[in-house]
PDB file of C-alpha atoms and ligand atoms in Angstrom:
ATOM      1  CA  GLU A 147      84.722 -99.349 174.515  1.00  0.00           C
ATOM      2  CA  ARG A 148      86.883 -97.570 171.947  1.00  0.00           C
ATOM      3  CA  TRP A 149      88.819 -99.037 169.032  1.00  0.00           C
ATOM      4  CA  VAL A 150      92.109 -97.460 167.964  1.00  0.00           C
ATOM      5  CA  TYR A 151      93.409 -97.947 164.409  1.00  0.00           C
ATOM      6  CA  MET A 152      97.111 -98.811 164.366  1.00  0.00           C
ATOM      7  CA  ASN A 153      98.952 -99.615 161.149  1.00  0.00           C
ATOM      8  CA  GLY A 154      96.072-101.373 159.439  1.00  0.00           C
ATOM      9  CA  GLU A 155      94.492-103.110 162.410  1.00  0.00           C
ATOM     10  CA  TYR A 156      92.215-102.149 165.327  1.00  0.00           C
ATOM     11  CA  ARG A 157      93.235-102.468 168.953  1.00  0.00           C
ATOM     12  CA  ARG A 158      91.355-101.828 172.165  1.00  0.00           C
ATOM     13  CA  LYS A 159      92.406 -98.621 173.936  1.00  0.00           C
ATOM     14  CA  ALA A 160      94.390-100.598 176.552  1.00  0.00           C
ATOM     15  CA  GLU A 161      96.397-102.444 173.898  1.00  0.00           C
ATOM     16  CA  ALA A 162      96.949 -99.376 171.719  1.00  0.00           C
ATOM     17  CA  THR A 163     100.581 -98.815 172.719  1.00  0.00           C
ATOM     18  CA  VAL A 164     103.784 -97.687 170.978  1.00  0.00           C
ATOM     19  CA  SER A 165     107.388 -98.691 171.658  1.00  0.00           C
ATOM     20  CA  VAL A 166     109.464 -96.605 174.076  1.00  0.00           C
ATOM     21  CA  PHE A 167     111.929 -96.442 171.177  1.00  0.00           C
ATOM     22  CA  ASP A 168     109.347 -94.670 169.009  1.00  0.00           C
ATOM     23  CA  HIS A 169     110.885 -91.363 167.908  1.00  0.00           C
ATOM     24  CA  GLY A 170     107.482 -89.730 168.172  1.00  0.00           C
ATOM     25  CA  PHE A 171     107.686 -90.454 171.919  1.00  0.00           C
ATOM     26  CA  LEU A 172     111.428 -89.840 172.310  1.00  0.00           C
ATOM     27  CA  TYR A 173     111.793 -86.678 170.226  1.00  0.00           C
ATOM     28  CA  GLY A 174     108.346 -85.513 169.056  1.00  0.00           C
ATOM     29  CA  ASP A 175     109.428 -86.739 165.615  1.00  0.00           C
ATOM     30  CA  GLY A 176     106.117 -87.019 163.817  1.00  0.00           C
ATOM     31  CA  VAL A 177     103.040 -85.122 162.621  1.00  0.00           C
ATOM     32  CA  PHE A 178      99.377 -85.069 163.629  1.00  0.00           C
ATOM     33  CA  GLU A 179      95.909 -83.741 162.875  1.00  0.00           C
ATOM     34  CA  GLY A 180      92.920 -82.947 165.081  1.00  0.00           C
ATOM     35  CA  ILE A 181      89.604 -83.371 163.192  1.00  0.00           C
ATOM     36  CA  ARG A 182      85.964 -83.237 164.299  1.00  0.00           C
ATOM     37  CA  VAL A 183      82.947 -85.283 163.350  1.00  0.00           C
ATOM     38  CA  TYR A 184      79.581 -83.480 163.456  1.00  0.00           C
ATOM     39  CA  GLU A 185      76.404 -85.601 163.070  1.00  0.00           C
ATOM     40  CA  GLY A 186      78.370 -88.182 161.103  1.00  0.00           C
ATOM     41  CA  ASN A 187      80.170 -85.620 158.913  1.00  0.00           C
ATOM     42  CA  VAL A 188      83.987 -85.566 159.135  1.00  0.00           C
ATOM     43  CA  PHE A 189      84.457 -81.827 158.787  1.00  0.00           C
ATOM     44  CA  ARG A 190      86.856 -80.894 155.908  1.00  0.00           C
ATOM     45  CA  LEU A 191      88.609 -84.275 156.150  1.00  0.00           C
ATOM     46  CA  ARG A 192      90.374 -83.871 152.809  1.00  0.00           C
ATOM     47  CA  GLU A 193      91.903 -80.507 153.793  1.00  0.00           C
ATOM     48  CA  HIS A 194      93.134 -81.992 157.079  1.00  0.00           C
ATOM     49  CA  LEU A 195      94.701 -84.954 155.267  1.00  0.00           C
ATOM     50  CA  GLU A 196      96.377 -82.694 152.706  1.00  0.00           C
ATOM     51  CA  ARG A 197      97.878 -80.677 155.553  1.00  0.00           C
ATOM     52  CA  LEU A 198      99.024 -83.899 157.259  1.00  0.00           C
ATOM     53  CA  TYR A 199     100.816 -85.021 154.086  1.00  0.00           C
ATOM     54  CA  ASP A 200     102.378 -81.574 153.645  1.00  0.00           C
ATOM     55  CA  SER A 201     103.657 -81.605 157.237  1.00  0.00           C
ATOM     56  CA  ALA A 202     105.009 -85.153 156.788  1.00  0.00           C
ATOM     57  CA  LYS A 203     106.723 -84.262 153.503  1.00  0.00           C
ATOM     58  CA  SER A 204     108.313 -81.201 155.084  1.00  0.00           C
ATOM     59  CA  ILE A 205     110.044 -83.370 157.713  1.00  0.00           C
ATOM     60  CA  LEU A 206     110.819 -86.088 155.146  1.00  0.00           C
ATOM     61  CA  LEU A 207     108.477 -88.555 156.858  1.00  0.00           C
ATOM     62  CA  ASN A 208     106.932 -91.082 154.484  1.00  0.00           C
ATOM     63  CA  ILE A 209     103.302 -91.935 155.207  1.00  0.00           C
ATOM     64  CA  PRO A 210     102.940 -95.572 154.004  1.00  0.00           C
ATOM     65  CA  HIS A 211      99.424 -94.996 152.569  1.00  0.00           C
ATOM     66  CA  SER A 212      97.913 -92.974 149.770  1.00  0.00           C
ATOM     67  CA  ILE A 213      95.718 -90.057 150.846  1.00  0.00           C
ATOM     68  CA  ASP A 214      92.683 -91.952 149.497  1.00  0.00           C
ATOM     69  CA  GLU A 215      93.542 -95.006 151.595  1.00  0.00           C
ATOM     70  CA  LEU A 216      93.973 -92.821 154.658  1.00  0.00           C
ATOM     71  CA  GLU A 217      90.648 -91.079 154.014  1.00  0.00           C
ATOM     72  CA  GLU A 218      88.992 -94.512 153.885  1.00  0.00           C
ATOM     73  CA  ALA A 219      90.767 -95.602 157.094  1.00  0.00           C
ATOM     74  CA  VAL A 220      89.587 -92.501 158.976  1.00  0.00           C
ATOM     75  CA  VAL A 221      85.966 -92.977 157.886  1.00  0.00           C
ATOM     76  CA  GLU A 222      86.173 -96.674 158.777  1.00  0.00           C
ATOM     77  CA  ALA A 223      87.652 -95.893 162.221  1.00  0.00           C
ATOM     78  CA  VAL A 224      84.787 -93.507 163.006  1.00  0.00           C
ATOM     79  CA  ARG A 225      82.244 -96.093 161.816  1.00  0.00           C
ATOM     80  CA  LYS A 226      83.975 -98.840 163.857  1.00  0.00           C
ATOM     81  CA  ASN A 227      83.485 -96.703 166.973  1.00  0.00           C
ATOM     82  CA  GLY A 228      79.887 -95.967 165.994  1.00  0.00           C
ATOM     83  CA  LEU A 229      80.193 -92.256 166.799  1.00  0.00           C
ATOM     84  CA  TYR A 230      78.265 -89.413 165.140  1.00  0.00           C
ATOM     85  CA  ASN A 231      79.955 -86.609 167.072  1.00  0.00           C
ATOM     86  CA  ALA A 232      83.601 -87.190 167.838  1.00  0.00           C
ATOM     87  CA  TYR A 233      87.138 -85.962 167.876  1.00  0.00           C
ATOM     88  CA  ILE A 234      89.696 -87.704 165.651  1.00  0.00           C
ATOM     89  CA  ARG A 235      93.427 -87.599 166.465  1.00  0.00           C
ATOM     90  CA  LEU A 236      95.527 -88.740 163.511  1.00  0.00           C
ATOM     91  CA  VAL A 237      99.171 -89.384 164.422  1.00  0.00           C
ATOM     92  CA  VAL A 238     102.074 -90.402 162.171  1.00  0.00           C
ATOM     93  CA  SER A 239     105.295 -90.979 164.086  1.00  0.00           C
ATOM     94  CA  ARG A 240     108.763 -91.744 162.697  1.00  0.00           C
ATOM     95  CA  GLY A 241     108.461 -95.122 164.494  1.00  0.00           C
ATOM     96  CA  LYS A 242     110.927 -97.294 166.408  1.00  0.00           C
ATOM     97  CA  GLY A 243     114.586 -96.362 166.139  1.00  0.00           C
ATOM     98  CA  GLU A 244     117.845 -96.277 168.077  1.00  0.00           C
ATOM     99  CA  LEU A 245     118.540 -93.991 171.008  1.00  0.00           C
ATOM    100  CA  CYS A 246     119.883 -91.363 168.661  1.00  0.00           C
ATOM    101  CA  LEU A 247     118.219 -88.630 166.607  1.00  0.00           C
ATOM    102  CA  ASP A 248     118.839 -90.187 163.231  1.00  0.00           C
ATOM    103  CA  PRO A 249     115.471 -90.680 161.501  1.00  0.00           C
ATOM    104  CA  ALA A 250     117.215 -92.791 158.877  1.00  0.00           C
ATOM    105  CA  LYS A 251     117.405 -95.501 161.553  1.00  0.00           C
ATOM    106  CA  CYS A 252     113.598 -95.643 161.856  1.00  0.00           C
ATOM    107  CA  ALA A 253     112.167 -98.225 159.482  1.00  0.00           C
ATOM    108  CA  ASP A 254     108.448 -98.340 160.190  1.00  0.00           C
ATOM    109  CA  PRO A 255     106.440 -95.134 160.668  1.00  0.00           C
ATOM    110  CA  GLN A 256     103.422 -95.610 162.935  1.00  0.00           C
ATOM    111  CA  MET A 257      99.989 -94.671 161.520  1.00  0.00           C
ATOM    112  CA  ILE A 258      97.521 -94.153 164.353  1.00  0.00           C
ATOM    113  CA  ILE A 259      93.846 -93.040 164.300  1.00  0.00           C
ATOM    114  CA  ILE A 260      92.212 -92.298 167.664  1.00  0.00           C
ATOM    115  CA  VAL A 261      88.467 -91.608 167.712  1.00  0.00           C
ATOM    116  CA  ASP A 262      87.058 -90.314 170.972  1.00  0.00           C
ATOM    117  CA  GLN A 263      84.637 -87.894 172.624  1.00  0.00           C
ATOM    118  CA  VAL A 264      85.084 -84.175 171.974  1.00  0.00           C
ATOM    119  CA  LYS A 265      86.502 -81.921 174.718  1.00  0.00           C
ATOM    120  CA  MET A 266      85.444 -78.326 174.211  1.00  0.00           C
ATOM    121  CA  PHE A 267      85.421 -75.056 176.087  1.00  0.00           C
ATOM    122  CA  PRO A 268      82.403 -74.843 178.470  1.00  0.00           C
ATOM    123  CA  GLN A 269      79.283 -73.381 176.784  1.00  0.00           C
ATOM    124  CA  LYS A 270      79.374 -70.373 179.144  1.00  0.00           C
ATOM    125  CA  LEU A 271      82.700 -69.291 177.632  1.00  0.00           C
ATOM    126  CA  TYR A 272      81.037 -69.200 174.192  1.00  0.00           C
ATOM    127  CA  ASP A 273      78.196 -67.091 175.603  1.00  0.00           C
ATOM    128  CA  GLN A 274      80.372 -64.744 177.660  1.00  0.00           C
ATOM    129  CA  GLY A 275      83.565 -64.767 175.595  1.00  0.00           C
ATOM    130  CA  LEU A 276      87.144 -65.524 176.638  1.00  0.00           C
ATOM    131  CA  LYS A 277      89.468 -63.385 178.724  1.00  0.00           C
ATOM    132  CA  ILE A 278      93.007 -64.009 177.454  1.00  0.00           C
ATOM    133  CA  ILE A 279      96.525 -62.623 177.778  1.00  0.00           C
ATOM    134  CA  THR A 280      99.589 -62.279 175.565  1.00  0.00           C
ATOM    135  CA  VAL A 281     102.681 -64.117 176.797  1.00  0.00           C
ATOM    136  CA  PRO A 282     106.466 -63.585 176.507  1.00  0.00           C
ATOM    137  CA  THR A 283     106.944 -66.998 174.821  1.00  0.00           C
ATOM    138  CA  ARG A 284     107.202 -66.291 171.091  1.00  0.00           C
ATOM    139  CA  ARG A 285     105.929 -68.498 168.270  1.00  0.00           C
ATOM    140  CA  ASN A 286     108.674 -70.658 166.689  1.00  0.00           C
ATOM    141  CA  ILE A 287     110.464 -68.724 163.952  1.00  0.00           C
ATOM    142  CA  PRO A 288     109.652 -70.161 160.494  1.00  0.00           C
ATOM    143  CA  ASP A 289     113.365 -70.784 159.739  1.00  0.00           C
ATOM    144  CA  ALA A 290     113.746 -72.950 162.860  1.00  0.00           C
ATOM    145  CA  LEU A 291     110.702 -75.227 163.201  1.00  0.00           C
ATOM    146  CA  ASN A 292     108.106 -73.777 160.840  1.00  0.00           C
ATOM    147  CA  PRO A 293     104.816 -73.207 162.712  1.00  0.00           C
ATOM    148  CA  LYS A 294     103.005 -74.353 159.565  1.00  0.00           C
ATOM    149  CA  ILE A 295     104.233 -77.896 160.222  1.00  0.00           C
ATOM    150  CA  LYS A 296     101.696 -79.518 162.535  1.00  0.00           C
ATOM    151  CA  SER A 297     104.326 -81.667 164.232  1.00  0.00           C
ATOM    152  CA  LEU A 298     104.276 -83.602 167.507  1.00  0.00           C
ATOM    153  CA  ASN A 299     106.640 -80.899 168.807  1.00  0.00           C
ATOM    154  CA  TYR A 300     104.060 -78.940 170.819  1.00  0.00           C
ATOM    155  CA  LEU A 301     106.336 -77.683 173.613  1.00  0.00           C
ATOM    156  CA  ASN A 302     106.220 -74.105 172.221  1.00  0.00           C
ATOM    157  CA  ASN A 303     102.413 -74.291 172.579  1.00  0.00           C
ATOM    158  CA  ILE A 304     102.566 -76.108 175.943  1.00  0.00           C
ATOM    159  CA  LEU A 305     104.843 -73.412 177.396  1.00  0.00           C
ATOM    160  CA  VAL A 306     102.209 -70.865 176.341  1.00  0.00           C
ATOM    161  CA  LYS A 307      99.470 -72.995 177.897  1.00  0.00           C
ATOM    162  CA  ILE A 308     101.516 -73.099 181.142  1.00  0.00           C
ATOM    163  CA  GLU A 309     101.713 -69.283 181.128  1.00  0.00           C
ATOM    164  CA  ALA A 310      97.941 -69.108 180.535  1.00  0.00           C
ATOM    165  CA  ASN A 311      97.323 -71.544 183.423  1.00  0.00           C
ATOM    166  CA  GLN A 312      99.631 -69.534 185.697  1.00  0.00           C
ATOM    167  CA  ALA A 313      97.642 -66.398 184.850  1.00  0.00           C
ATOM    168  CA  GLY A 314      94.319 -68.205 185.439  1.00  0.00           C
ATOM    169  CA  VAL A 315      93.087 -67.763 181.859  1.00  0.00           C
ATOM    170  CA  SER A 316      92.038 -70.419 179.322  1.00  0.00           C
ATOM    171  CA  GLU A 317      94.069 -69.204 176.315  1.00  0.00           C
ATOM    172  CA  ALA A 318      97.038 -66.990 175.519  1.00  0.00           C
ATOM    173  CA  LEU A 319      98.403 -65.302 172.406  1.00  0.00           C
ATOM    174  CA  MET A 320     101.942 -65.681 171.042  1.00  0.00           C
ATOM    175  CA  LEU A 321     103.715 -62.921 169.182  1.00  0.00           C
ATOM    176  CA  ASN A 322     106.317 -63.647 166.510  1.00  0.00           C
ATOM    177  CA  SER A 323     109.941 -62.529 166.796  1.00  0.00           C
ATOM    178  CA  ASP A 324     109.036 -59.139 165.226  1.00  0.00           C
ATOM    179  CA  GLY A 325     106.327 -58.491 167.834  1.00  0.00           C
ATOM    180  CA  TYR A 326     103.349 -59.128 165.565  1.00  0.00           C
ATOM    181  CA  VAL A 327     100.471 -61.274 166.890  1.00  0.00           C
ATOM    182  CA  ALA A 328     100.865 -64.838 165.583  1.00  0.00           C
ATOM    183  CA  GLU A 329      98.158 -67.057 167.143  1.00  0.00           C
ATOM    184  CA  GLY A 330      96.955 -68.742 170.320  1.00  0.00           C
ATOM    185  CA  SER A 331      98.420 -71.935 171.779  1.00  0.00           C
ATOM    186  CA  GLY A 332      95.887 -73.988 169.818  1.00  0.00           C
ATOM    187  CA  ASP A 333      93.917 -71.584 167.642  1.00  0.00           C
ATOM    188  CA  ASN A 334      94.149 -68.785 165.064  1.00  0.00           C
ATOM    189  CA  ILE A 335      93.088 -65.193 165.730  1.00  0.00           C
ATOM    190  CA  PHE A 336      90.830 -62.674 163.950  1.00  0.00           C
ATOM    191  CA  ILE A 337      90.043 -59.060 164.947  1.00  0.00           C
ATOM    192  CA  ALA A 338      87.418 -56.676 163.549  1.00  0.00           C
ATOM    193  CA  LYS A 339      87.707 -52.884 163.308  1.00  0.00           C
ATOM    194  CA  GLY A 340      85.206 -50.646 161.540  1.00  0.00           C
ATOM    195  CA  GLY A 341      83.441 -53.665 160.038  1.00  0.00           C
ATOM    196  CA  ILE A 342      86.632 -55.008 158.450  1.00  0.00           C
ATOM    197  CA  LEU A 343      88.181 -58.281 159.636  1.00  0.00           C
ATOM    198  CA  TYR A 344      91.920 -58.858 159.989  1.00  0.00           C
ATOM    199  CA  THR A 345      93.895 -62.082 160.484  1.00  0.00           C
ATOM    200  CA  PRO A 346      97.662 -62.667 160.425  1.00  0.00           C
ATOM    201  CA  PRO A 347      98.987 -63.759 157.000  1.00  0.00           C
ATOM    202  CA  GLY A 348     100.958 -67.014 156.736  1.00  0.00           C
ATOM    203  CA  TYR A 349     104.374 -65.292 156.821  1.00  0.00           C
ATOM    204  CA  VAL A 350     103.795 -63.984 160.369  1.00  0.00           C
ATOM    205  CA  GLY A 351     104.246 -67.607 161.476  1.00  0.00           C
ATOM    206  CA  ALA A 352     101.191 -69.591 162.529  1.00  0.00           C
ATOM    207  CA  LEU A 353      99.498 -72.861 161.678  1.00  0.00           C
ATOM    208  CA  ASP A 354      97.441 -72.583 158.483  1.00  0.00           C
ATOM    209  CA  GLY A 355      94.266 -73.477 160.343  1.00  0.00           C
ATOM    210  CA  ILE A 356      91.442 -75.361 158.619  1.00  0.00           C
ATOM    211  CA  THR A 357      88.877 -73.461 160.713  1.00  0.00           C
ATOM    212  CA  ARG A 358      90.610 -70.171 159.765  1.00  0.00           C
ATOM    213  CA  ARG A 359      90.232 -71.144 156.097  1.00  0.00           C
ATOM    214  CA  ALA A 360      86.553 -72.032 156.636  1.00  0.00           C
ATOM    215  CA  ILE A 361      85.964 -68.613 158.234  1.00  0.00           C
ATOM    216  CA  LEU A 362      87.728 -66.892 155.310  1.00  0.00           C
ATOM    217  CA  ASP A 363      85.408 -68.783 152.920  1.00  0.00           C
ATOM    218  CA  LEU A 364      82.380 -67.818 155.040  1.00  0.00           C
ATOM    219  CA  CYS A 365      83.438 -64.141 155.128  1.00  0.00           C
ATOM    220  CA  ASP A 366      83.740 -64.218 151.350  1.00  0.00           C
ATOM    221  CA  ARG A 367      80.268 -65.719 151.007  1.00  0.00           C
ATOM    222  CA  LEU A 368      78.695 -63.410 153.612  1.00  0.00           C
ATOM    223  CA  GLY A 369      80.372 -60.289 152.236  1.00  0.00           C
ATOM    224  CA  TYR A 370      82.694 -59.472 155.128  1.00  0.00           C
ATOM    225  CA  GLU A 371      85.925 -57.839 153.977  1.00  0.00           C
ATOM    226  CA  VAL A 372      88.996 -59.607 155.429  1.00  0.00           C
ATOM    227  CA  LYS A 373      92.557 -58.296 155.267  1.00  0.00           C
ATOM    228  CA  GLU A 374      95.379 -60.781 155.857  1.00  0.00           C
ATOM    229  CA  GLN A 375      97.903 -58.356 157.284  1.00  0.00           C
ATOM    230  CA  PRO A 376     100.088 -58.295 160.420  1.00  0.00           C
ATOM    231  CA  PHE A 377      98.824 -56.560 163.537  1.00  0.00           C
ATOM    232  CA  THR A 378     100.139 -55.877 167.032  1.00  0.00           C
ATOM    233  CA  ARG A 379      98.792 -56.169 170.570  1.00  0.00           C
ATOM    234  CA  HIS A 380      97.807 -52.481 170.312  1.00  0.00           C
ATOM    235  CA  ASP A 381      95.576 -53.271 167.318  1.00  0.00           C
ATOM    236  CA  VAL A 382      93.921 -56.044 169.331  1.00  0.00           C
ATOM    237  CA  TYR A 383      93.352 -53.763 172.333  1.00  0.00           C
ATOM    238  CA  ILE A 384      91.598 -51.100 170.215  1.00  0.00           C
ATOM    239  CA  ALA A 385      89.677 -53.624 168.063  1.00  0.00           C
ATOM    240  CA  ASP A 386      85.851 -53.677 168.053  1.00  0.00           C
ATOM    241  CA  GLU A 387      85.894 -57.492 168.160  1.00  0.00           C
ATOM    242  CA  CYS A 388      88.316 -60.387 168.519  1.00  0.00           C
ATOM    243  CA  PHE A 389      87.729 -64.111 168.131  1.00  0.00           C
ATOM    244  CA  LEU A 390      89.729 -67.335 167.945  1.00  0.00           C
ATOM    245  CA  THR A 391      89.249 -70.257 165.547  1.00  0.00           C
ATOM    246  CA  GLY A 392      90.300 -73.881 165.842  1.00  0.00           C
ATOM    247  CA  THR A 393      89.061 -77.450 165.603  1.00  0.00           C
ATOM    248  CA  ALA A 394      88.522 -77.686 169.339  1.00  0.00           C
ATOM    249  CA  ALA A 395      87.534 -74.026 169.904  1.00  0.00           C
ATOM    250  CA  GLU A 396      85.473 -73.680 166.682  1.00  0.00           C
ATOM    251  CA  VAL A 397      84.751 -69.905 166.740  1.00  0.00           C
ATOM    252  CA  ILE A 398      84.980 -68.310 170.172  1.00  0.00           C
ATOM    253  CA  ALA A 399      84.771 -64.597 171.011  1.00  0.00           C
ATOM    254  CA  VAL A 400      87.492 -62.856 173.039  1.00  0.00           C
ATOM    255  CA  VAL A 401      86.164 -60.066 175.279  1.00  0.00           C
ATOM    256  CA  GLU A 402      89.327 -59.070 177.152  1.00  0.00           C
ATOM    257  CA  VAL A 403      93.034 -59.145 176.288  1.00  0.00           C
ATOM    258  CA  ASP A 404      95.699 -58.209 178.898  1.00  0.00           C
ATOM    259  CA  GLY A 405      92.994 -56.511 180.982  1.00  0.00           C
ATOM    260  CA  ARG A 406      91.695 -54.384 178.087  1.00  0.00           C
ATOM    261  CA  PRO A 407      87.991 -54.974 177.318  1.00  0.00           C
ATOM    262  CA  ILE A 408      87.530 -55.606 173.573  1.00  0.00           C
ATOM    263  CA  GLY A 409      84.751 -53.437 172.162  1.00  0.00           C
ATOM    264  CA  ASN A 410      81.998 -53.313 174.776  1.00  0.00           C
ATOM    265  CA  GLY A 411      83.421 -56.358 176.575  1.00  0.00           C
ATOM    266  CA  GLN A 412      80.721 -58.665 175.131  1.00  0.00           C
ATOM    267  CA  PRO A 413      80.964 -61.134 172.211  1.00  0.00           C
ATOM    268  CA  GLY A 414      80.624 -58.999 169.071  1.00  0.00           C
ATOM    269  CA  SER A 415      77.952 -59.251 166.368  1.00  0.00           C
ATOM    270  CA  ILE A 416      80.374 -60.408 163.651  1.00  0.00           C
ATOM    271  CA  SER A 417      81.805 -63.259 165.762  1.00  0.00           C
ATOM    272  CA  ARG A 418      78.279 -64.281 166.822  1.00  0.00           C
ATOM    273  CA  HIS A 419      77.151 -64.271 163.179  1.00  0.00           C
ATOM    274  CA  LEU A 420      80.199 -66.236 161.988  1.00  0.00           C
ATOM    275  CA  ARG A 421      79.842 -68.789 164.796  1.00  0.00           C
ATOM    276  CA  LYS A 422      76.185 -69.350 163.847  1.00  0.00           C
ATOM    277  CA  GLU A 423      77.069 -69.802 160.154  1.00  0.00           C
ATOM    278  CA  PHE A 424      80.055 -72.019 161.006  1.00  0.00           C
ATOM    279  CA  ARG A 425      77.779 -74.348 162.983  1.00  0.00           C
ATOM    280  CA  LYS A 426      75.665 -74.833 159.832  1.00  0.00           C
ATOM    281  CA  LEU A 427      78.753 -75.604 157.744  1.00  0.00           C
ATOM    282  CA  VAL A 428      80.200 -78.343 159.950  1.00  0.00           C
ATOM    283  CA  THR A 429      77.468 -80.919 159.360  1.00  0.00           C
ATOM    284  CA  VAL A 430      77.671 -80.716 155.556  1.00  0.00           C
ATOM    285  CA  ASP A 431      81.197 -79.720 154.497  1.00  0.00           C
ATOM    286  CA  GLY A 432      83.267 -82.909 154.565  1.00  0.00           C
ATOM    287  CA  VAL A 433      82.863 -86.681 154.253  1.00  0.00           C
ATOM    288  CA  GLN A 434      79.734 -88.494 155.523  1.00  0.00           C
ATOM    289  CA  VAL A 435      80.577 -91.615 157.556  1.00  0.00           C
ATOM    290  CA  TYR A 436      77.143 -93.235 157.513  1.00  0.00           C
ATOM    291  CA  PRO A 437      74.867 -93.871 154.531  1.00  0.00           C
TER     292      PRO A 437
HETATM  293  C1  PXG B 295      99.005 -73.932 167.016  1.00  0.00           C
HETATM  294  C2  PXG B 295      97.644 -74.067 166.426  1.00  0.00           C
HETATM  295  N1  PXG B 295      97.128 -73.044 165.743  1.00  0.00           N
HETATM  296  C3  PXG B 295      95.891 -73.097 165.185  1.00  0.00           C
HETATM  297  C4  PXG B 295      95.134 -74.234 165.289  1.00  0.00           C
HETATM  298  C5  PXG B 295      93.773 -74.271 164.644  1.00  0.00           C
HETATM  299  O1  PXG B 295      93.913 -75.060 163.479  1.00  0.00           O
HETATM  300  P1  PXG B 295      92.649 -75.887 162.935  1.00  0.00           P
HETATM  301  O2  PXG B 295      91.564 -74.865 162.677  1.00  0.00           O
HETATM  302  O3  PXG B 295      93.140 -76.578 161.699  1.00  0.00           O
HETATM  303  O4  PXG B 295      92.264 -76.838 164.030  1.00  0.00           O
HETATM  304  C6  PXG B 295      95.657 -75.345 165.950  1.00  0.00           C
HETATM  305  C7  PXG B 295      94.880 -76.606 166.001  1.00  0.00           C
HETATM  306  N2  PXG B 295      94.719 -76.912 167.365  1.00  0.00           N
HETATM  307  C8  PXG B 295      94.030 -77.944 167.831  1.00  0.00           C
HETATM  308  C9  PXG B 295      93.441 -78.826 166.982  1.00  0.00           C
HETATM  309  C10 PXG B 295      92.732 -79.874 167.544  1.00  0.00           C
HETATM  310  C11 PXG B 295      92.669 -80.021 168.927  1.00  0.00           C
HETATM  311  C12 PXG B 295      93.292 -79.096 169.727  1.00  0.00           C
HETATM  312  C13 PXG B 295      93.225 -79.248 171.195  1.00  0.00           C
HETATM  313  O5  PXG B 295      93.471 -78.215 171.877  1.00  0.00           O
HETATM  314  O6  PXG B 295      92.911 -80.357 171.641  1.00  0.00           O
HETATM  315  C14 PXG B 295      93.973 -78.052 169.204  1.00  0.00           C
HETATM  316  C15 PXG B 295      96.922 -75.276 166.544  1.00  0.00           C
HETATM  317  O7  PXG B 295      97.441 -76.320 167.224  1.00  0.00           O
END
């Protein structure tokens, strides 16, 4: 039986409900984080919380807790559920309001912490690599709804997921309005060419992924050169390797994009190496829940 943290108290899953007048439900007015627990370690919890507060600040949503209090609440929620390997969904919604957009009419933001089992890609996709496509749906332009804000507004991503489903693939890439590769529906992208790694810089318009940052740190430590510069679908097609990074995906190789085999069509040596090293990182880099 799972416990859900809601605004300072725990409720059973069945009682963990929000009002139909909650603007998170009505308009996607809120922010969230997806975090993983590995063997009792909440991977990079502080970085996730800092991003949550940045996203909230950007939409002028006040989180009624300090970041230290929230860190404590997350650790406590994991402990309360007695899980060592889990997926945490942190949600802050604008809260109950009137049937109009005005956030000023919402008095009590909802602070929710869900702790549950992890849903991942099947192991065979890690061994064989993903076949993905690029889709016509572009990533939100930064001067509309900035893709760096991890908001509850995931329709841009869901539309991409629908196009992936229609094409019978498990992930799809969005371009930005200039035609440069931005990211997947729920993950960041890296390619490798001639031993050098490339990943889109922030200004292309993508979520500043925590896993992406962890891979950049790993590349630094392992001596892989990484260039944060824009690239196109062509650059992906002719790359030696391609892989995606994200809390759910972790590090997963891409072996085909729009029908073009990437490299020799097998997961590449760099992505295999980085995935191995990443798996070592996740049990130590973060906050331990249990003594
Ligand atoms: C649009 C987008 N881009 C990149 C990432 C990777 O960011 P992190 O490395 O910080 O996770 C995300 C995060 N995507 C994400 C996070 C947690 C769960 C799920 C899910 O598909 O259930 C998806 C995302 O939603």
